[in-house]
mmCIF file of C-alpha atoms and ligand atoms in Angstrom:
data_model
loop_
_atom_site.group_PDB
_atom_site.id
_atom_site.type_symbol
_atom_site.label_atom_id
_atom_site.label_comp_id
_atom_site.label_asym_id
_atom_site.label_seq_id
_atom_site.Cartn_x
_atom_site.Cartn_y
_atom_site.Cartn_z
ATOM 1 C CA UNK A 1 -0.891 27.311 5.761
ATOM 2 C CA UNK A 2 0.788 24.007 6.400
ATOM 3 C CA UNK A 3 4.070 23.879 8.359
ATOM 4 C CA UNK A 4 7.322 23.158 6.514
ATOM 5 C CA UNK A 5 7.811 20.066 8.635
ATOM 6 C CA UNK A 6 4.368 18.677 7.758
ATOM 7 C CA UNK A 7 4.865 19.660 4.116
ATOM 8 C CA UNK A 8 8.085 17.661 4.013
ATOM 9 C CA UNK A 9 6.494 14.681 5.760
ATOM 10 C CA UNK A 10 3.560 14.627 3.327
ATOM 11 C CA UNK A 11 5.896 14.845 0.341
ATOM 12 C CA UNK A 12 7.719 11.868 1.826
ATOM 13 C CA UNK A 13 4.441 10.025 2.248
ATOM 14 C CA UNK A 14 3.530 10.635 -1.410
ATOM 15 C CA UNK A 15 6.778 8.872 -2.226
ATOM 16 C CA UNK A 16 5.945 6.000 0.161
ATOM 17 C CA UNK A 17 2.554 5.524 -1.496
ATOM 18 C CA UNK A 18 4.085 5.680 -4.980
ATOM 19 C CA UNK A 19 6.608 3.072 -3.877
ATOM 20 C CA UNK A 20 3.733 0.913 -2.570
ATOM 21 C CA UNK A 21 2.113 1.195 -6.017
ATOM 22 C CA UNK A 22 5.404 0.287 -7.682
ATOM 23 C CA UNK A 23 5.969 -2.676 -5.362
ATOM 24 C CA UNK A 24 2.503 -4.109 -6.024
ATOM 25 C CA UNK A 25 2.758 -3.547 -9.765
ATOM 26 C CA UNK A 26 6.073 -5.393 -9.716
ATOM 27 C CA UNK A 27 4.468 -8.187 -7.704
ATOM 28 C CA UNK A 28 1.512 -8.305 -10.120
ATOM 29 C CA UNK A 29 4.003 -8.861 -12.930
ATOM 30 C CA UNK A 30 5.676 -11.635 -10.958
ATOM 31 C CA UNK A 31 2.346 -13.444 -10.515
ATOM 32 C CA UNK A 32 1.512 -13.017 -14.210
ATOM 33 C CA UNK A 33 4.782 -14.807 -14.975
ATOM 34 C CA UNK A 34 3.625 -17.660 -12.715
ATOM 35 C CA UNK A 35 0.257 -17.798 -14.534
ATOM 36 C CA UNK A 36 -1.540 -16.987 -11.288
ATOM 37 C CA UNK A 37 -3.806 -14.382 -12.833
ATOM 38 C CA UNK A 38 -6.101 -14.060 -9.805
ATOM 39 C CA UNK A 39 -3.130 -12.982 -7.668
ATOM 40 C CA UNK A 40 -2.098 -10.745 -10.535
ATOM 41 C CA UNK A 41 -5.546 -9.139 -10.557
ATOM 42 C CA UNK A 42 -5.587 -8.548 -6.813
ATOM 43 C CA UNK A 43 -2.199 -6.845 -6.872
ATOM 44 C CA UNK A 44 -3.031 -4.832 -9.954
ATOM 45 C CA UNK A 45 -6.134 -3.479 -8.181
ATOM 46 C CA UNK A 46 -3.966 -2.808 -5.127
ATOM 47 C CA UNK A 47 -1.501 -0.900 -7.312
ATOM 48 C CA UNK A 48 -4.349 1.412 -8.336
ATOM 49 C CA UNK A 49 -5.420 1.860 -4.716
ATOM 50 C CA UNK A 50 -1.939 2.993 -3.821
ATOM 51 C CA UNK A 51 -1.976 5.548 -6.627
ATOM 52 C CA UNK A 52 -5.226 6.877 -5.146
ATOM 53 C CA UNK A 53 -3.524 7.130 -1.734
ATOM 54 C CA UNK A 54 -0.637 9.105 -3.245
ATOM 55 C CA UNK A 55 -3.142 11.383 -4.995
ATOM 56 C CA UNK A 56 -5.047 12.004 -1.766
ATOM 57 C CA UNK A 57 -1.858 13.254 -0.089
ATOM 58 C CA UNK A 58 -0.927 15.256 -3.176
ATOM 59 C CA UNK A 59 -4.309 16.970 -3.396
ATOM 60 C CA UNK A 60 -4.302 17.727 0.314
ATOM 61 C CA UNK A 61 -0.842 19.293 0.090
ATOM 62 C CA UNK A 62 -1.917 21.498 -2.823
ATOM 63 C CA UNK A 63 -5.112 22.497 -1.023
ATOM 64 C CA UNK A 64 -3.147 23.577 2.027
ATOM 65 C CA UNK A 65 -0.804 25.697 -0.086
ATOM 66 C CA UNK A 66 2.173 23.375 0.406
ATOM 67 C CA UNK A 67 4.980 22.868 -2.100
ATOM 68 C CA UNK A 68 5.003 19.583 -3.966
ATOM 69 C CA UNK A 69 8.508 18.104 -4.050
ATOM 70 C CA UNK A 70 8.571 14.697 -5.649
ATOM 71 C CA UNK A 71 11.560 12.436 -5.121
ATOM 72 C CA UNK A 72 12.803 9.385 -7.035
ATOM 73 C CA UNK A 73 10.882 6.177 -6.424
ATOM 74 C CA UNK A 74 13.008 3.317 -5.116
ATOM 75 C CA UNK A 75 13.272 0.237 -7.336
ATOM 76 C CA UNK A 76 11.053 -2.536 -5.975
ATOM 77 C CA UNK A 77 11.987 -6.196 -5.814
ATOM 78 C CA UNK A 78 11.134 -8.198 -8.916
ATOM 79 C CA UNK A 79 10.871 -11.712 -7.643
ATOM 80 C CA UNK A 80 9.733 -13.690 -4.611
ATOM 81 C CA UNK A 81 10.121 -17.294 -3.506
ATOM 82 C CA UNK A 82 6.399 -17.953 -3.991
ATOM 83 C CA UNK A 83 2.932 -16.640 -3.046
ATOM 84 C CA UNK A 84 3.562 -16.953 0.691
ATOM 85 C CA UNK A 85 6.838 -15.095 0.517
ATOM 86 C CA UNK A 86 5.163 -12.382 -1.577
ATOM 87 C CA UNK A 87 2.263 -11.916 0.836
ATOM 88 C CA UNK A 88 4.602 -11.907 3.819
ATOM 89 C CA UNK A 89 6.284 -8.993 2.029
ATOM 90 C CA UNK A 90 2.889 -7.292 1.474
ATOM 91 C CA UNK A 91 2.001 -7.582 5.172
ATOM 92 C CA UNK A 92 5.440 -6.374 6.262
ATOM 93 C CA UNK A 93 5.169 -3.415 3.919
ATOM 94 C CA UNK A 94 1.664 -2.487 5.086
ATOM 95 C CA UNK A 95 2.827 -2.593 8.709
ATOM 96 C CA UNK A 96 5.620 -0.234 7.727
ATOM 97 C CA UNK A 97 3.093 2.117 6.097
ATOM 98 C CA UNK A 98 0.879 1.985 9.198
ATOM 99 C CA UNK A 99 3.914 3.086 11.199
ATOM 100 C CA UNK A 100 4.485 6.004 8.825
ATOM 101 C CA UNK A 101 0.830 7.078 9.068
ATOM 102 C CA UNK A 102 0.989 6.908 12.859
ATOM 103 C CA UNK A 103 4.074 9.130 12.821
ATOM 104 C CA UNK A 104 2.190 11.650 10.693
ATOM 105 C CA UNK A 105 -0.712 11.575 13.154
ATOM 106 C CA UNK A 106 1.713 12.172 16.043
ATOM 107 C CA UNK A 107 3.235 15.088 14.155
ATOM 108 C CA UNK A 108 -0.185 16.609 13.413
ATOM 109 C CA UNK A 109 -1.080 16.289 17.091
ATOM 110 C CA UNK A 110 2.170 17.831 18.272
ATOM 111 C CA UNK A 111 1.735 20.752 15.876
ATOM 112 C CA UNK A 112 -1.964 21.133 16.699
ATOM 113 C CA UNK A 113 -2.535 20.841 12.951
ATOM 114 C CA UNK A 114 -6.188 19.826 13.101
ATOM 115 C CA UNK A 115 -6.750 19.758 9.358
ATOM 116 C CA UNK A 116 -3.923 17.262 8.839
ATOM 117 C CA UNK A 117 -5.086 15.280 11.833
ATOM 118 C CA UNK A 118 -8.608 15.032 10.358
ATOM 119 C CA UNK A 119 -7.329 14.105 6.887
ATOM 120 C CA UNK A 120 -5.110 11.407 8.353
ATOM 121 C CA UNK A 121 -8.012 9.639 10.067
ATOM 122 C CA UNK A 122 -9.048 8.253 6.678
ATOM 123 C CA UNK A 123 -5.609 6.660 6.357
ATOM 124 C CA UNK A 124 -5.673 5.314 9.915
ATOM 125 C CA UNK A 125 -8.863 3.403 9.048
ATOM 126 C CA UNK A 126 -7.588 2.413 5.627
ATOM 127 C CA UNK A 127 -4.474 0.848 7.156
ATOM 128 C CA UNK A 128 -6.619 -1.382 9.363
ATOM 129 C CA UNK A 129 -8.186 -2.729 6.172
ATOM 130 C CA UNK A 130 -4.883 -2.945 4.294
ATOM 131 C CA UNK A 131 -3.278 -5.046 7.021
ATOM 132 C CA UNK A 132 -6.384 -7.203 7.475
ATOM 133 C CA UNK A 133 -6.546 -7.996 3.739
ATOM 134 C CA UNK A 134 -2.894 -9.006 3.576
ATOM 135 C CA UNK A 135 -3.231 -11.014 6.790
ATOM 136 C CA UNK A 136 -6.279 -12.822 5.468
ATOM 137 C CA UNK A 137 -4.627 -13.880 2.201
ATOM 138 C CA UNK A 138 -1.481 -14.922 4.048
ATOM 139 C CA UNK A 139 -3.495 -17.041 6.496
ATOM 140 C CA UNK A 140 -5.201 -18.801 3.580
ATOM 141 C CA UNK A 141 -1.852 -19.439 1.898
ATOM 142 C CA UNK A 142 -0.506 -20.902 5.130
ATOM 143 C CA UNK A 143 -3.591 -23.104 5.370
ATOM 144 C CA UNK A 144 -3.189 -24.647 1.908
ATOM 145 C CA UNK A 145 0.575 -25.081 2.229
ATOM 146 C CA UNK A 146 1.967 -26.802 -0.863
ATOM 147 C CA UNK A 147 -1.375 -28.052 -2.180
ATOM 148 C CA UNK A 148 -1.737 -26.805 -5.741
ATOM 149 C CA UNK A 149 -5.493 -27.176 -5.731
ATOM 150 C CA UNK A 150 -5.846 -24.939 -2.690
ATOM 151 C CA UNK A 151 -3.597 -22.371 -4.318
ATOM 152 C CA UNK A 152 -5.753 -22.385 -7.456
ATOM 153 C CA UNK A 153 -8.868 -21.890 -5.322
ATOM 154 C CA UNK A 154 -7.309 -18.815 -3.698
ATOM 155 C CA UNK A 155 -6.265 -17.615 -7.145
ATOM 156 C CA UNK A 156 -9.860 -17.908 -8.356
ATOM 157 C CA UNK A 157 -11.147 -15.959 -5.341
ATOM 158 C CA UNK A 158 -8.587 -13.175 -5.849
ATOM 159 C CA UNK A 159 -9.670 -12.843 -9.485
ATOM 160 C CA UNK A 160 -12.982 -11.435 -8.186
ATOM 161 C CA UNK A 161 -11.479 -8.245 -6.773
ATOM 162 C CA UNK A 162 -12.566 -5.184 -8.725
ATOM 163 C CA UNK A 163 -11.192 -1.671 -8.870
ATOM 164 C CA UNK A 164 -12.894 0.411 -6.169
HETATM 165 FE FE1 LIG B 201 -1.315 3.082 0.904
HETATM 166 O O1 LIG B 201 -1.790 1.632 1.900
HETATM 167 FE FE2 LIG B 201 -0.938 0.193 1.236
HETATM 168 O O2 LIG B 201 0.748 0.799 1.227
#
């Protein structure tokens, strides 16, 4: 049986992951408005990934006999100053999520909750990838600066991302 404290923290994390999904879906819509459909695609795929993350926590909680208590999802932002501003926001958000995952790991360790600790390792690794992806796109955006052609090349590359 999972502890009440861990149960609460996982419910909170489901909300964090749902908010991540909401944020990236909102951002996908923003890029669609700008006719940058490659960026749109990348964020739309990312939105799905975040739903999968929320589901992983949900399923784990149910498996451990915890109570599911879903809270309201915060309204995400709707607009950004441009691609760079948007991807700075993605990176900042992923760093925040990494912090949340690390707190969960600390909690699992303190409680000697080995099952939660083991489950969380998947997320520890996933966050390395999440941050690296955001960092990579941001670095490319910084490289091209205000050059439209460079931006369109990045857009074309991001159109290749497929749902995992
Ligand atoms: Fe769920 O990893 Fe991004 O937020």
